[in-house]
Short mmCIF file of C-alpha atoms in Angstrom, two decimals:
data_model
loop_
_atom_site.label_atom_id
_atom_site.label_comp_id
_atom_site.label_asym_id
_atom_site.label_seq_id
_atom_site.Cartn_x
_atom_site.Cartn_y
_atom_site.Cartn_z
CA MET A 218 -5.52 -32.42 18.77
CA ALA A 219 -0.87 -31.96 16.52
CA GLU A 220 -2.08 -34.34 14.51
CA GLU A 221 -5.10 -32.16 12.87
CA LEU A 222 -2.92 -29.38 12.27
CA ILE A 223 -0.76 -31.39 10.04
CA THR A 224 -3.31 -33.70 8.40
CA GLY A 225 -2.64 -33.35 3.82
CA LEU A 226 1.19 -31.73 4.34
CA ASN A 227 3.40 -32.84 2.92
CA PRO A 228 6.04 -33.93 4.80
CA SER A 229 8.51 -30.01 4.61
CA GLN A 230 5.03 -29.18 4.76
CA GLU A 231 4.67 -30.47 8.90
CA ASP A 232 8.86 -29.69 9.04
CA ALA A 233 7.63 -25.76 8.35
CA VAL A 234 4.68 -25.89 11.00
CA LEU A 235 6.38 -27.74 14.03
CA HIS A 236 9.77 -26.62 13.46
CA ASP A 237 10.29 -25.54 17.69
CA ASP A 238 12.96 -22.00 18.09
CA GLY A 239 14.70 -19.93 16.80
CA PRO A 240 14.82 -17.82 13.11
CA LEU A 241 13.46 -19.97 10.76
CA LEU A 242 12.97 -19.14 6.87
CA ILE A 243 10.36 -21.04 4.54
CA ILE A 244 11.55 -20.48 0.75
CA ALA A 245 7.48 -21.77 -1.12
CA GLY A 246 7.75 -21.39 -5.16
CA ALA A 247 4.39 -20.17 -6.70
CA GLY A 248 1.46 -22.24 -5.49
CA SER A 249 3.59 -24.56 -2.71
CA GLY A 250 1.00 -23.81 0.02
CA LYS A 251 2.38 -21.05 1.96
CA THR A 252 -0.27 -19.11 3.14
CA ARG A 253 -1.13 -22.36 4.91
CA VAL A 254 1.96 -23.20 6.08
CA LEU A 255 1.81 -19.62 8.02
CA THR A 256 -1.91 -19.86 8.83
CA HIS A 257 -1.23 -23.75 10.79
CA ARG A 258 1.75 -23.02 12.48
CA ILE A 259 0.76 -19.47 14.31
CA ALA A 260 -2.45 -22.34 15.25
CA HIS A 261 0.72 -24.70 15.67
CA LEU A 262 1.20 -22.02 18.09
CA ILE A 263 -0.72 -21.08 20.22
CA ARG A 264 -2.41 -24.17 20.62
CA GLU A 265 0.92 -26.77 21.49
CA ARG A 266 3.29 -24.22 22.68
CA GLY A 267 0.46 -22.16 24.67
CA VAL A 268 1.42 -18.68 23.17
CA SER A 269 -0.63 -16.11 23.25
CA PRO A 270 -2.48 -15.00 20.46
CA PHE A 271 -1.42 -11.61 21.34
CA GLU A 272 1.91 -12.27 20.97
CA ILE A 273 2.40 -13.14 17.26
CA LEU A 274 2.48 -10.72 14.44
CA ALA A 275 2.17 -11.77 11.45
CA ILE A 276 2.50 -9.44 8.42
CA THR A 277 1.39 -10.18 5.00
CA PHE A 278 1.58 -7.95 2.07
CA THR A 279 -1.76 -6.86 1.61
CA ASN A 280 -4.86 -5.83 2.69
CA LYS A 281 -6.86 -8.71 1.05
CA ALA A 282 -3.53 -11.37 1.52
CA ALA A 283 -4.21 -10.57 5.91
CA GLN A 284 -8.03 -11.18 5.81
CA GLU A 285 -7.80 -14.89 4.15
CA MET A 286 -4.94 -15.07 6.51
CA LYS A 287 -6.88 -14.11 9.95
CA THR A 288 -10.01 -15.77 8.31
CA ARG A 289 -8.18 -19.02 8.36
CA VAL A 290 -6.27 -19.01 11.47
CA GLY A 291 -10.04 -18.04 12.46
CA ALA A 292 -10.88 -21.77 11.58
CA LEU A 293 -8.23 -22.59 13.54
CA VAL A 294 -7.98 -21.08 16.97
CA GLY A 295 -11.42 -19.81 17.26
CA PRO A 296 -13.04 -16.16 16.86
CA VAL A 297 -10.04 -14.03 18.98
CA ALA A 298 -8.08 -14.41 15.21
CA GLU A 299 -9.72 -11.43 14.83
CA LYS A 300 -8.49 -8.76 17.83
CA MET A 301 -5.05 -10.44 16.41
CA TRP A 302 -1.87 -8.38 14.77
CA VAL A 303 -2.83 -9.92 11.58
CA SER A 304 -1.63 -7.14 9.16
CA THR A 305 0.05 -6.01 6.70
CA PHE A 306 3.14 -3.86 7.52
CA HIS A 307 1.38 -0.31 6.80
CA SER A 308 -0.93 -1.28 8.51
CA ALA A 309 0.61 -2.90 11.40
CA CYS A 310 2.87 0.40 11.73
CA VAL A 311 -0.10 2.61 12.27
CA ARG A 312 -1.16 1.60 15.70
CA ILE A 313 1.93 1.11 16.19
CA LEU A 314 2.25 5.08 15.69
CA ARG A 315 -0.91 5.81 16.64
CA ARG A 316 0.20 5.97 19.85
CA ASP A 317 3.91 6.60 20.41
CA ALA A 318 3.44 9.34 17.71
CA ASP A 319 4.27 12.29 20.41
CA ARG A 320 7.28 10.87 20.63
CA LEU A 321 9.26 11.98 17.12
CA GLY A 322 6.09 16.04 17.39
CA PHE A 323 3.19 14.02 15.57
CA PRO A 324 0.44 14.26 17.21
CA SER A 325 -1.46 10.39 17.01
CA SER A 326 -4.66 11.90 15.11
CA PHE A 327 -2.42 12.44 12.41
CA THR A 328 -3.62 11.76 8.59
CA ILE A 329 -2.40 10.00 6.42
CA TYR A 330 -1.62 11.03 2.63
CA ASP A 331 -1.89 8.59 0.20
CA GLN A 332 -0.46 8.70 -3.28
CA ALA A 333 -2.07 11.07 -4.33
CA ASP A 334 -1.85 13.58 -1.89
CA ALA A 335 1.51 13.15 -1.77
CA VAL A 336 1.99 14.22 -4.64
CA ARG A 337 -0.24 17.32 -5.11
CA LEU A 338 1.63 17.93 -2.22
CA THR A 339 5.16 17.59 -3.58
CA GLY A 340 3.71 20.35 -6.42
CA TYR A 341 2.72 22.34 -3.88
CA VAL A 342 6.60 22.60 -2.60
CA LEU A 343 8.49 22.69 -5.54
CA ARG A 344 6.14 25.91 -6.84
CA ASP A 345 7.32 27.49 -3.72
CA LEU A 346 10.43 26.64 -4.44
CA ASN A 347 10.39 28.03 -7.84
CA LEU A 348 11.13 24.76 -9.45
CA ASP A 349 10.25 23.79 -13.31
CA THR A 350 7.58 20.61 -13.12
CA LYS A 351 8.73 19.90 -15.79
CA LYS A 352 11.82 19.25 -15.69
CA PHE A 353 10.94 18.15 -12.46
CA PRO A 354 8.09 16.74 -12.74
CA PRO A 355 6.25 15.87 -9.15
CA ARG A 356 5.62 12.13 -9.01
CA THR A 357 9.29 11.99 -10.25
CA VAL A 358 10.17 14.12 -7.60
CA HIS A 359 8.53 12.24 -5.10
CA ALA A 360 8.62 8.39 -6.40
CA THR A 361 12.75 9.30 -5.54
CA ILE A 362 11.64 11.24 -2.76
CA SER A 363 10.26 7.30 -1.51
CA ALA A 364 13.21 5.54 -3.28
CA ALA A 365 15.25 7.05 -0.95
CA LYS A 366 12.37 6.43 2.42
CA ASN A 367 12.25 3.56 1.33
CA ASP A 368 16.28 3.34 1.96
CA TYR A 369 16.26 4.96 4.67
CA LEU A 370 17.89 8.10 3.85
CA THR A 371 17.32 11.10 5.75
CA VAL A 372 16.94 14.25 4.56
CA ALA A 373 20.43 14.88 6.02
CA ASP A 374 21.50 10.98 4.63
CA TYR A 375 20.44 12.32 1.24
CA THR A 376 21.59 15.33 1.09
CA GLU A 377 24.93 14.68 1.94
CA ALA A 378 25.04 11.96 -0.80
CA ALA A 379 23.78 14.66 -3.23
CA HIS A 380 26.27 15.19 -5.82
CA THR A 381 24.73 16.89 -8.88
CA ILE A 382 22.35 19.50 -9.75
CA PHE A 383 19.27 17.85 -10.34
CA GLU A 384 19.99 15.83 -6.59
CA ARG A 385 20.55 19.31 -4.65
CA LYS A 386 17.46 19.92 -6.09
CA ILE A 387 15.70 17.20 -5.10
CA ALA A 388 17.15 17.82 -1.51
CA GLN A 389 15.76 20.78 -1.19
CA VAL A 390 12.12 19.70 -1.19
CA TYR A 391 12.84 16.29 0.80
CA GLU A 392 13.66 18.46 3.35
CA GLU A 393 10.22 20.80 2.73
CA TYR A 394 8.37 18.04 1.78
CA GLN A 395 8.91 17.08 5.25
CA ALA A 396 8.83 19.60 7.55
CA ARG A 397 5.62 20.64 5.34
CA LEU A 398 4.66 17.49 6.03
CA LYS A 399 5.15 17.50 9.66
CA LYS A 400 3.06 21.02 10.53
CA ALA A 401 -0.34 19.29 7.95
CA GLY A 402 1.02 16.49 11.62
CA ALA A 403 0.19 14.39 8.61
CA MET A 404 2.27 11.11 6.85
CA ASP A 405 3.11 9.24 4.02
CA PHE A 406 2.75 5.79 2.94
CA ASP A 407 5.83 5.26 3.44
CA ASP A 408 6.58 7.75 5.84
CA LEU A 409 4.92 5.13 7.76
CA LEU A 410 7.12 2.39 8.01
CA PHE A 411 10.32 5.02 8.34
CA ASN A 412 9.28 6.93 11.01
CA THR A 413 8.07 3.62 12.86
CA VAL A 414 11.66 2.56 12.51
CA GLU A 415 13.24 5.76 14.18
CA LEU A 416 10.42 5.32 16.37
CA PHE A 417 12.47 1.99 17.63
CA VAL A 418 16.23 4.11 16.75
CA ARG A 419 14.87 7.23 18.76
CA TYR A 420 13.81 5.17 21.90
CA PRO A 421 14.96 1.89 22.81
CA ASP A 422 11.53 1.63 25.57
CA VAL A 423 9.29 1.80 22.49
CA LEU A 424 11.04 -1.04 20.83
CA GLU A 425 11.52 -3.17 24.32
CA HIS A 426 8.43 -3.28 24.47
CA TYR A 427 6.97 -4.38 20.65
CA GLN A 428 9.67 -6.59 20.96
CA ARG A 429 7.96 -8.56 24.33
CA ARG A 430 4.70 -7.89 23.67
CA PHE A 431 5.93 -9.61 19.75
CA ARG A 432 7.03 -12.89 20.95
CA HIS A 433 7.12 -14.34 17.72
CA VAL A 434 7.36 -12.45 14.33
CA LEU A 435 5.84 -13.81 12.21
CA VAL A 436 6.70 -12.08 7.54
CA ASP A 437 5.02 -13.66 4.61
CA GLU A 438 6.23 -12.18 0.94
CA TYR A 439 9.85 -12.11 2.43
CA GLN A 440 11.67 -11.09 -1.18
CA ASP A 441 9.58 -8.01 -1.87
CA THR A 442 10.33 -6.46 1.67
CA ASN A 443 12.30 -2.76 1.58
CA SER A 444 15.21 -1.69 3.64
CA VAL A 445 13.01 0.37 6.09
CA GLN A 446 10.60 -3.23 6.64
CA ASN A 447 13.89 -5.27 7.04
CA ALA A 448 15.12 -3.01 9.40
CA MET A 449 11.79 -3.40 10.87
CA VAL A 450 11.19 -6.99 11.47
CA THR A 451 14.67 -7.19 12.53
CA MET A 452 14.94 -5.21 15.41
CA LEU A 453 11.66 -6.57 16.58
CA ALA A 454 13.62 -10.24 16.45
CA GLN A 455 17.37 -9.33 18.08
CA ASP A 456 16.22 -10.31 20.94
CA HIS A 457 14.33 -13.62 21.15
CA ARG A 458 15.41 -14.51 17.58
CA GLN A 459 11.85 -16.41 16.95
CA VAL A 460 11.23 -14.32 14.10
CA CYS A 461 10.03 -16.75 10.41
CA VAL A 462 9.55 -15.29 7.17
CA VAL A 463 8.89 -16.72 4.12
CA GLY A 464 9.50 -16.32 0.71
CA ASP A 465 10.60 -16.47 -2.60
CA GLY A 466 13.49 -14.85 -4.65
CA ASP A 467 12.20 -15.50 -8.01
CA GLN A 468 9.10 -14.27 -7.19
CA SER A 469 10.88 -10.95 -6.52
CA ILE A 470 8.77 -8.34 -8.40
CA TYR A 471 8.95 -5.71 -6.98
CA ARG A 472 11.67 -3.92 -7.16
CA PHE A 473 10.87 -0.77 -8.06
CA ARG A 474 9.15 -0.81 -5.50
CA GLY A 475 12.42 -0.11 -3.42
CA ALA A 476 12.18 -3.97 -3.12
CA ASP A 477 15.19 -5.38 -1.49
CA ILE A 478 15.93 -9.28 -2.48
CA ARG A 479 18.85 -9.62 -1.06
CA ASN A 480 16.26 -9.27 2.56
CA ILE A 481 15.45 -12.87 2.15
CA LEU A 482 18.47 -13.70 0.39
CA GLU A 483 21.02 -12.72 3.56
CA PHE A 484 18.97 -14.00 6.04
CA GLU A 485 20.90 -16.35 7.25
CA THR A 486 23.89 -13.95 7.14
CA THR A 487 21.84 -11.72 10.18
CA PHE A 488 19.90 -14.96 11.44
CA PRO A 489 23.48 -17.50 11.21
CA ASP A 490 21.17 -20.10 13.07
CA THR A 491 18.79 -19.83 10.73
CA THR A 492 16.62 -23.53 10.11
CA VAL A 493 15.88 -23.69 6.23
CA VAL A 494 12.33 -25.27 4.78
CA LEU A 495 12.15 -25.81 1.18
CA LEU A 496 8.39 -26.08 -0.05
CA GLU A 497 9.16 -27.30 -3.22
CA GLN A 498 5.53 -29.32 -4.26
CA ASN A 499 3.34 -26.79 -6.34
CA TYR A 500 -0.51 -27.62 -6.10
CA ARG A 501 -1.26 -25.75 -8.76
CA SER A 502 0.47 -25.83 -11.92
CA THR A 503 1.35 -28.48 -14.22
CA GLN A 504 3.95 -30.01 -14.96
CA THR A 505 4.91 -28.87 -18.41
CA VAL A 506 4.52 -25.56 -16.47
CA LEU A 507 6.66 -25.67 -13.52
CA ASP A 508 9.48 -27.31 -15.79
CA ALA A 509 9.30 -24.23 -18.21
CA ALA A 510 9.29 -22.66 -15.19
CA ASN A 511 12.33 -23.99 -13.81
CA SER A 512 14.21 -23.83 -17.16
CA VAL A 513 14.23 -19.41 -16.45
CA ILE A 514 14.88 -18.62 -12.91
CA SER A 515 17.21 -21.68 -13.20
CA ASN A 516 18.97 -18.74 -15.29
CA ASN A 517 18.82 -15.95 -12.04
CA GLU A 518 21.55 -14.78 -9.90
CA SER A 519 22.42 -15.21 -6.76
CA ARG A 520 19.52 -17.43 -5.91
CA LYS A 521 18.65 -20.38 -3.36
CA PRO A 522 18.53 -23.63 -5.25
CA LYS A 523 15.23 -24.65 -5.36
CA GLU A 524 12.68 -27.56 -8.04
CA LEU A 525 9.54 -26.92 -7.81
CA TRP A 526 7.54 -30.58 -9.30
CA THR A 527 3.51 -31.53 -8.88
CA GLU A 528 1.91 -35.51 -9.07
CA LYS A 529 -0.17 -33.23 -11.76
CA GLY A 530 1.13 -34.71 -14.03
CA GLY A 531 2.23 -33.18 -17.72
CA GLY A 532 -0.65 -31.21 -19.10
CA GLU A 533 -1.09 -29.98 -22.22
CA LYS A 534 2.68 -28.54 -24.47
CA ILE A 535 3.45 -24.61 -23.80
CA THR A 536 1.84 -22.71 -27.38
CA ARG A 537 4.68 -19.46 -27.82
CA TYR A 538 3.40 -17.04 -30.08
CA PHE A 539 5.58 -14.35 -32.52
CA ALA A 540 2.60 -11.18 -33.09
CA ASP A 541 4.23 -8.94 -35.70
CA ASP A 542 1.64 -6.32 -34.13
CA GLU A 543 -1.25 -5.30 -32.17
CA VAL A 544 -3.47 -5.50 -34.33
CA ASP A 545 -2.19 -9.54 -34.51
CA GLU A 546 -2.15 -10.15 -31.43
CA ALA A 547 -5.76 -8.68 -31.31
CA GLN A 548 -6.24 -11.76 -34.27
CA TRP A 549 -4.69 -14.24 -32.82
CA VAL A 550 -5.70 -14.30 -29.52
CA ALA A 551 -9.75 -13.93 -29.87
CA HIS A 552 -9.26 -16.59 -32.89
CA GLU A 553 -8.07 -18.44 -29.94
CA LEU A 554 -10.87 -18.18 -28.07
CA ALA A 555 -13.33 -18.44 -30.25
CA ARG A 556 -11.10 -22.07 -30.82
CA LEU A 557 -11.76 -22.63 -26.66
CA HIS A 558 -15.91 -21.47 -26.88
CA GLU A 559 -16.47 -24.06 -30.14
CA GLY A 560 -18.32 -26.76 -28.97
CA GLY A 561 -19.12 -25.45 -25.37
CA LEU A 562 -15.62 -26.64 -23.92
CA HIS A 563 -14.99 -24.42 -22.17
CA ARG A 564 -17.24 -21.50 -20.85
CA TRP A 565 -16.30 -17.39 -21.96
CA SER A 566 -16.38 -16.77 -18.64
CA ASP A 567 -13.79 -19.44 -18.31
CA MET A 568 -11.01 -17.40 -20.73
CA ALA A 569 -8.80 -14.42 -18.83
CA VAL A 570 -6.80 -12.47 -21.06
CA PHE A 571 -3.79 -11.16 -18.86
CA TYR A 572 -1.89 -7.30 -20.09
CA ARG A 573 1.16 -5.98 -19.45
CA THR A 574 -0.76 -2.61 -19.69
CA ASN A 575 -3.82 -0.50 -19.52
CA ALA A 576 -2.52 0.60 -23.00
CA GLN A 577 -3.08 -2.75 -24.69
CA SER A 578 -6.65 -3.62 -23.78
CA ARG A 579 -7.23 -1.08 -26.60
CA ALA A 580 -6.24 -3.06 -29.48
CA LEU A 581 -7.90 -6.16 -27.54
CA GLU A 582 -11.21 -4.47 -26.25
CA GLU A 583 -11.91 -2.83 -30.94
CA TYR A 584 -11.71 -6.80 -32.07
CA LEU A 585 -13.83 -8.64 -29.54
CA VAL A 586 -16.24 -5.82 -30.17
CA ARG A 587 -15.86 -6.90 -34.07
CA VAL A 588 -15.96 -10.48 -34.00
CA ASN A 589 -19.47 -10.10 -31.25
CA ILE A 590 -16.91 -11.92 -28.58
CA PRO A 591 -18.30 -11.05 -24.92
CA TYR A 592 -16.11 -9.78 -22.64
CA LYS A 593 -15.25 -7.60 -18.94
CA VAL A 594 -12.94 -5.40 -17.93
CA ILE A 595 -11.67 -5.86 -14.64
CA GLY A 596 -9.87 -3.48 -13.02
CA GLY A 597 -10.31 0.11 -13.43
CA THR A 598 -10.66 3.23 -10.10
CA ARG A 599 -10.32 1.66 -7.60
CA PHE A 600 -12.74 3.21 -4.53
CA TYR A 601 -11.12 5.01 -2.42
CA ASP A 602 -9.28 6.68 -5.23
CA ARG A 603 -12.05 8.44 -7.01
CA ARG A 604 -12.37 11.81 -6.82
CA GLU A 605 -15.88 12.39 -4.39
CA VAL A 606 -15.28 9.86 -1.94
CA LYS A 607 -11.13 11.87 -2.27
CA ASP A 608 -13.29 14.78 -1.69
CA ALA A 609 -15.48 13.63 1.27
CA LEU A 610 -12.08 12.61 3.03
CA GLY A 611 -11.16 15.63 2.72
CA TYR A 612 -13.38 17.14 4.40
CA LEU A 613 -13.28 14.53 7.79
CA LYS A 614 -10.17 15.81 7.40
CA ALA A 615 -9.54 19.00 7.83
CA VAL A 616 -12.29 18.69 10.54
CA VAL A 617 -10.37 15.90 13.16
CA ASN A 618 -6.95 17.25 11.70
CA PRO A 619 -7.25 21.24 10.46
CA VAL A 620 -3.47 22.30 9.64
CA ASP A 621 -3.55 19.67 6.88
CA GLU A 622 -2.49 21.39 4.31
CA VAL A 623 -3.29 18.86 1.24
CA SER A 624 -7.27 18.58 2.08
CA LEU A 625 -7.69 21.92 3.44
CA LYS A 626 -6.62 22.69 -0.71
CA ARG A 627 -8.28 20.05 -1.88
CA ILE A 628 -12.36 20.86 -0.72
CA LEU A 629 -11.63 24.76 -0.22
CA ASN A 630 -13.35 26.04 -3.45
CA VAL A 631 -14.77 22.32 -3.42
CA PRO A 632 -17.98 23.25 -4.35
CA LYS A 633 -16.87 26.39 -6.56
CA ARG A 634 -16.98 29.15 -3.17
CA GLY A 635 -14.79 31.29 -5.69
CA VAL A 636 -11.53 30.74 -4.24
CA GLY A 637 -8.93 30.91 -7.01
CA ASP A 638 -5.65 30.08 -7.69
CA SER A 639 -4.50 33.05 -7.48
CA SER A 640 -6.59 33.80 -4.27
CA VAL A 641 -4.29 30.60 -2.43
CA GLY A 642 -1.71 32.75 -3.84
CA ARG A 643 -1.44 34.95 -1.78
CA LEU A 644 -2.87 32.45 0.70
CA ASP A 645 0.59 30.43 1.03
CA GLN A 646 2.16 33.82 1.18
CA TRP A 647 1.37 34.66 4.22
CA ALA A 648 1.05 31.16 5.88
CA VAL A 649 5.21 30.92 5.08
CA ALA A 650 6.00 34.38 5.06
CA ASN A 651 4.18 34.68 8.81
CA GLY A 652 5.15 31.13 9.23
CA VAL A 653 2.21 29.69 10.73
CA PRO A 654 -0.62 26.31 8.73
CA PHE A 655 -3.02 27.32 6.28
CA ILE A 656 -5.34 27.35 8.52
CA ASP A 657 -3.72 30.50 10.23
CA ALA A 658 -3.47 32.21 6.28
CA LEU A 659 -7.49 31.90 5.90
CA ARG A 660 -8.01 33.32 9.18
CA HIS A 661 -6.82 36.11 8.29
CA HIS A 662 -7.42 36.12 4.48
CA ASP A 663 -7.15 40.27 5.21
CA GLY A 664 -4.16 40.72 5.98
CA ALA A 665 -3.47 38.26 3.46
CA GLY A 666 -4.84 40.69 0.85
CA VAL A 667 -7.36 38.60 -0.84
CA THR A 668 -10.00 40.20 -2.75
CA GLY A 669 -13.25 39.86 -4.88
CA ARG A 670 -15.69 36.77 -4.61
CA ALA A 671 -12.59 34.68 -1.52
CA PRO A 672 -13.31 36.75 1.03
CA LYS A 673 -16.90 35.45 1.22
CA GLY A 674 -16.48 31.95 0.35
CA ILE A 675 -12.80 31.77 2.89
CA ASP A 676 -15.50 32.77 5.76
CA GLU A 677 -18.24 30.26 4.68
CA PHE A 678 -16.27 27.57 4.74
CA LEU A 679 -14.88 28.22 8.15
CA GLU A 680 -18.30 28.84 9.33
CA LEU A 681 -18.81 24.76 8.22
CA LEU A 682 -15.68 24.42 9.52
CA ASP A 683 -16.56 25.45 13.13
CA HIS A 684 -19.47 24.18 13.30
CA ALA A 685 -18.11 20.35 12.83
CA THR A 686 -15.52 20.48 15.15
CA GLU A 687 -17.69 22.55 17.86
CA VAL A 688 -20.34 18.76 17.64
CA LEU A 689 -17.48 16.91 16.39
CA ASP A 690 -16.89 14.93 19.87
CA SER A 691 -21.49 14.14 19.57
CA THR A 692 -21.46 12.75 15.59
CA GLY A 693 -20.67 9.66 14.72
CA PRO A 694 -18.51 9.74 11.35
CA ALA A 695 -21.58 8.60 9.39
CA ASP A 696 -24.27 11.22 10.72
CA MET A 697 -20.42 14.10 10.66
CA LEU A 698 -20.26 13.50 6.77
CA ARG A 699 -24.27 13.73 5.74
CA LEU A 700 -23.63 17.08 8.28
CA LEU A 701 -20.87 18.67 5.33
CA LEU A 702 -21.65 17.88 2.40
CA ASP A 703 -25.22 18.68 3.26
CA ARG A 704 -24.37 22.84 4.74
CA SER A 705 -20.91 22.53 2.51
CA GLY A 706 -23.09 22.48 -0.83
CA TYR A 707 -21.38 19.71 -2.09
CA LEU A 708 -24.99 16.71 -2.05
CA ALA A 709 -26.69 20.18 -3.94
CA GLU A 710 -24.24 20.48 -7.16
CA LEU A 711 -24.40 16.91 -7.24
CA GLU A 712 -28.18 16.00 -7.84
CA GLU A 713 -28.73 19.37 -9.08
CA GLU A 714 -26.18 18.45 -12.51
CA ARG A 715 -28.76 16.02 -13.39
CA SER A 716 -26.37 13.30 -15.53
CA ILE A 717 -26.26 9.68 -14.90
CA GLU A 718 -21.71 10.12 -13.38
CA ALA A 719 -23.79 12.72 -11.07
CA GLU A 720 -25.95 9.77 -10.38
CA GLY A 721 -23.30 6.92 -9.23
CA ARG A 722 -21.00 9.83 -6.91
CA LEU A 723 -23.94 10.47 -5.11
CA GLU A 724 -24.06 6.56 -4.80
CA ASN A 725 -20.46 6.95 -4.15
CA LEU A 726 -20.82 9.39 -1.60
CA ALA A 727 -23.84 7.19 -0.02
CA GLU A 728 -21.93 3.52 -0.12
#
């Protein structure tokens, strides 16, 4: 059985898969088969070492990578893989917090604010603190708060370190932002990580529970972890020391998101008895490409030396073109595509053009249209970021967590109920003055001084939420969504619009 797990592996991969006990650092060059090594190591632990599948925590960087790993582990150990903890950091933290968030003063059904929700709440805070959003753009301010959380800086820590006027203002926003999140029973993406570590620090019994639960911790893309993620891994593994991290400092690209390359470079300092395995054989590229890559990354500072190589042979030479401007660049790209397509050597669908920012696509698209080269732009707005989908989720969140201020404000006047910004402003002032959530202000709109059409619209809105709450326990999510979108008039408004865009929005809601 052990032979099956190492068949086809090169010697370094085999060493990593069969590593016995203690910390393991796998330095995996690009295209060196690290996913295969990780999945086979997990299978080895289960099949050869007798480790329970439920004693393993495997962390990957994206949901897609987690699903791929789960599928590949399933092919080796069977259907039990579907029930294993193979997930992203954020997903694992959500599961931990759903169980113990009450220790930190949050409901187990806390709402998770995505980037757009978090920036919107930051905007509310800036407005209520009378800060000029031109000098303090909500997106920039939230990015600063996010960076502080990724460095594991509490409000008190950030306030103490604040020296400039700008930093002191940000500290005020940070404090109020966190207070509003807690009042709303909500966490943003950074809180999922931050609060999990807080939970471990403040409640040793919770940490001990998960240390016993996860006897083996495996983490992919360790070069892209931030300070909080590194702390979480270190705490989980500090007792049993059965931790395996995979990464490559030469591929660290997420510094702007708080990633700290020192986590992988200093792993051996954190765990002095670490075994290091280098994966240098590349299965993806030609030697020409690898030679170029090696020559570039050899200039990186503080790197662990490695030399990528392949059995594929030399390959074609690399061409580098210096364009005069974006038009010249677009022409050259189009001519290269046409040259490769001539004579039927390559289909159009065999070729791809990568660009760094979305704005660069315009010049390329214009020229491809001019010379009649078919193309398809990959990307666009993600499904769960579309307006109508976020509106629908906003309704569901408002029913499950009525103190969720951001979700309530998102859907309060969607569809139109005559509740404008001035009415919301009065409700906000009343809520702050009385120290209550926004939902309470809605229920006391007379006292808040709301006039005109707004009171009738608010009453209809509250009636809808109250009815939904009454049937919540006996209604499934899909039926609840239909009830909310139907009774709110949201679907009717889209149907009456009779446009292609409205038709698309209806299809997305049906999906």
